[in-house]
PDB file of C-alpha atoms in Angstrom:
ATOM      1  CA  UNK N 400       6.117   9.700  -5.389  1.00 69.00           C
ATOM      2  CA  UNK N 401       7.455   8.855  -1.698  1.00 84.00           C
ATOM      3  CA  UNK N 402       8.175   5.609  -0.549  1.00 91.00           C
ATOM      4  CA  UNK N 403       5.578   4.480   2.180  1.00 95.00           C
ATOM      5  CA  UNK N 404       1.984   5.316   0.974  1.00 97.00           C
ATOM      6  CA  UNK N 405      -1.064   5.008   3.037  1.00 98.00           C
ATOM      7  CA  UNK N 406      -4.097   4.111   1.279  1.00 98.00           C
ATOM      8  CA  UNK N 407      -7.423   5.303   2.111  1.00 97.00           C
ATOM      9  CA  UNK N 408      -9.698   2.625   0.491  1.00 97.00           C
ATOM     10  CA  UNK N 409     -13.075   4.901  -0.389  1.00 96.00           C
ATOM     11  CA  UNK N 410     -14.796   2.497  -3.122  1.00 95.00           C
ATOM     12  CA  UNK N 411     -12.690  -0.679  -2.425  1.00 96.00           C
ATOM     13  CA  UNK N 412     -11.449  -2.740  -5.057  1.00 97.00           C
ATOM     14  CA  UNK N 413     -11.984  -1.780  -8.618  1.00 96.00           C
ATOM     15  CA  UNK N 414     -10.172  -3.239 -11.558  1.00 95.00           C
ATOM     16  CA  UNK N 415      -8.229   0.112 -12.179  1.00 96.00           C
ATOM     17  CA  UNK N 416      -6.823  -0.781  -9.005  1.00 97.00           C
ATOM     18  CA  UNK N 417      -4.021  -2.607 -10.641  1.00 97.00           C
ATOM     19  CA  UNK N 418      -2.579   0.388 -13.045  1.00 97.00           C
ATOM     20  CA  UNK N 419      -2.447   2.144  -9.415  1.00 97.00           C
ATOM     21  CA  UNK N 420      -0.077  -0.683  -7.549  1.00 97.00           C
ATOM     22  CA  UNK N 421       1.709  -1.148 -11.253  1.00 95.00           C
ATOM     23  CA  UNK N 422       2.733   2.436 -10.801  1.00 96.00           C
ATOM     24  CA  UNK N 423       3.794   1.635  -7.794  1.00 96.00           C
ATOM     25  CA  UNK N 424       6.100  -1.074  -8.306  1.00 95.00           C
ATOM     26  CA  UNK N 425       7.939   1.782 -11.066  1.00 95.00           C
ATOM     27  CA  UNK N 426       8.107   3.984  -8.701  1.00 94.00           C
ATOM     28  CA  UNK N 427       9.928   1.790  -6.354  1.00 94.00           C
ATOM     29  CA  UNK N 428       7.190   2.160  -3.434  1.00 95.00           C
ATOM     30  CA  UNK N 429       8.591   0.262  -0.518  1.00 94.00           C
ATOM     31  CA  UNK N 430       5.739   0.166   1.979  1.00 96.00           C
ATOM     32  CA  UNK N 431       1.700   0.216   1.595  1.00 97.00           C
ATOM     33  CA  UNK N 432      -0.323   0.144   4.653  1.00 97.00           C
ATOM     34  CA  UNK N 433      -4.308  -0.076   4.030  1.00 98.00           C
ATOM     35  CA  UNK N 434      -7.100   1.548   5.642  1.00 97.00           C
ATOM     36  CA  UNK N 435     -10.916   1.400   4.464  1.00 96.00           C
ATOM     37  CA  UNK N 436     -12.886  -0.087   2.468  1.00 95.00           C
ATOM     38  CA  UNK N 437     -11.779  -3.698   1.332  1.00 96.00           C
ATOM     39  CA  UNK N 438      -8.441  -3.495   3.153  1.00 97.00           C
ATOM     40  CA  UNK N 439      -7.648  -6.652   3.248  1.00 96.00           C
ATOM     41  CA  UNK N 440      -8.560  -7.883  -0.379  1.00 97.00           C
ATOM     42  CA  UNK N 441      -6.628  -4.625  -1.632  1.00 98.00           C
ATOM     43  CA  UNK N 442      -3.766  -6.332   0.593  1.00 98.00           C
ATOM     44  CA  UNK N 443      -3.698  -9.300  -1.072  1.00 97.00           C
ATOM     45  CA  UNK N 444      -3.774  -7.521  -4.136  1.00 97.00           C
ATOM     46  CA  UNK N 445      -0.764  -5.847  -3.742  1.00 98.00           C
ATOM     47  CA  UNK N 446       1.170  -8.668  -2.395  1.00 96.00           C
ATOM     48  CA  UNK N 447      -0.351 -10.655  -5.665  1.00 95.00           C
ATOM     49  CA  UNK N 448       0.573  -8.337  -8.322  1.00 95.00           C
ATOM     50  CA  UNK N 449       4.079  -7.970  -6.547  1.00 94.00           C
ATOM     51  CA  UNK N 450       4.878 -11.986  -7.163  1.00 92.00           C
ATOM     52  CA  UNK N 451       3.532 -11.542 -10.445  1.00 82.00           C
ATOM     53  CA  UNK N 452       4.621 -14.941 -12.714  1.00 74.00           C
ATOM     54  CA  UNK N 453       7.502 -15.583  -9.651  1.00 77.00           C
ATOM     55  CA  UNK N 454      10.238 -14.134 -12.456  1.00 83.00           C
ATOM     56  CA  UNK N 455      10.260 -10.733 -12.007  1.00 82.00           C
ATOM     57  CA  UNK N 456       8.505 -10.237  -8.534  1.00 90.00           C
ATOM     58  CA  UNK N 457       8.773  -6.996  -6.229  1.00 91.00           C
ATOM     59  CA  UNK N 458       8.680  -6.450  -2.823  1.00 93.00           C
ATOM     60  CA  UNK N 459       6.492  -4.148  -0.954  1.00 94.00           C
ATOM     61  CA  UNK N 460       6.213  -4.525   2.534  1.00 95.00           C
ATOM     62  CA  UNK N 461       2.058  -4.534   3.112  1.00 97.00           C
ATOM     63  CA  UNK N 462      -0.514  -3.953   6.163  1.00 96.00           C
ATOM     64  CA  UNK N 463      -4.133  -4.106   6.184  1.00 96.00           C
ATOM     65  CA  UNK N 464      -5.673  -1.355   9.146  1.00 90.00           C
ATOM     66  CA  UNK N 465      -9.622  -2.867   8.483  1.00 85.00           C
ATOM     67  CA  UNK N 466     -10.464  -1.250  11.869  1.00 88.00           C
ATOM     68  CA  UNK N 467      -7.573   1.775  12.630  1.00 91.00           C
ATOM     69  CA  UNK N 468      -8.266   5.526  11.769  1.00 95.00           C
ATOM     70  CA  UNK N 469      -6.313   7.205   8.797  1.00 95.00           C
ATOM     71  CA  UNK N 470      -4.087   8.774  11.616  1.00 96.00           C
ATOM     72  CA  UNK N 471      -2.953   5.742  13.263  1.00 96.00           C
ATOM     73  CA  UNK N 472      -2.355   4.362   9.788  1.00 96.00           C
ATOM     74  CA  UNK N 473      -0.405   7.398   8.976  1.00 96.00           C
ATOM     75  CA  UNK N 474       1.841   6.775  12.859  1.00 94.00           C
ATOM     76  CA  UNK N 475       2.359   3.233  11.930  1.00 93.00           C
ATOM     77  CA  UNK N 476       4.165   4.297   8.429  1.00 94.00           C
ATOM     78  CA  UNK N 477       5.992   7.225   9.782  1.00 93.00           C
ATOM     79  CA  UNK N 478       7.672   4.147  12.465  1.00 91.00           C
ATOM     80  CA  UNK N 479       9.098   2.461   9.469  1.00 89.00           C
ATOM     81  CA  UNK N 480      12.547   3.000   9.456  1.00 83.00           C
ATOM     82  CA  UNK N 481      15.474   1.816   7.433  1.00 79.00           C
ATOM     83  CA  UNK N 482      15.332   1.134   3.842  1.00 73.00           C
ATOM     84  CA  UNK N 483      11.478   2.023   4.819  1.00 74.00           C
ATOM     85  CA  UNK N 484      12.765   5.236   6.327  1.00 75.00           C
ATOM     86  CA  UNK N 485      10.978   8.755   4.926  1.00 84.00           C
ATOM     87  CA  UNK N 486       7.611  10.630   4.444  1.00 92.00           C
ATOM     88  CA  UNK N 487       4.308   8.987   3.876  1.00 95.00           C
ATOM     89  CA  UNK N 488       1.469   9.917   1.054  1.00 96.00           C
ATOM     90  CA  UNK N 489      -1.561   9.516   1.275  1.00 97.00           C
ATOM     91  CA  UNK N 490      -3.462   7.994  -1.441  1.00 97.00           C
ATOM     92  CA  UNK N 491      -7.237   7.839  -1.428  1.00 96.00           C
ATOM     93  CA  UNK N 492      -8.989   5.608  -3.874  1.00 95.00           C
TER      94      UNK N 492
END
């Protein structure tokens, strides 16, 4: 799994939702930018399940796109450099 993932909300937020960003977390994602349905709320989410109980909390760095296209999405992850630095997935869900 790469690092920076751009997710293509289709359905918006469903309860499986939070296996998905679990997996994430393992996999040491370090950057999830948003696009689609729910963006926002699937944000907040993320950001949510990353603080977890405060004890054992994760960082991902997060964007919400509501109103940007799947390719400007996709140029706005590929600008992330440094310890955000290499290719982007896309994820559609």
């Amino acid at each position: 799994m790469h690092r920076k993932i751009v997710l293509h909300s289709i359905g918006g937020y469903r309860p499986e939702f939070d296996a998905l960003v679990e997996s994430w977390i393992q996999a040491g994602v370090a950057y999830v930018g948003v696009i689609g349905k729910d963006a926002a709320k699937l944000e907040d989410v993320i950001d949510e399940l990353c603080v977890g109980d405060g004890e054992n909390s994760y960082f991902i760095l997060t964007a919400s796109h509501p109103n940007e296209s799947l390719l400007k999405a996709v140029e706005y992850a590929e600008y992330l450099k440094s310890e955000h630095a290499g290719p982007v997935q896309i994820v559609e869900f």
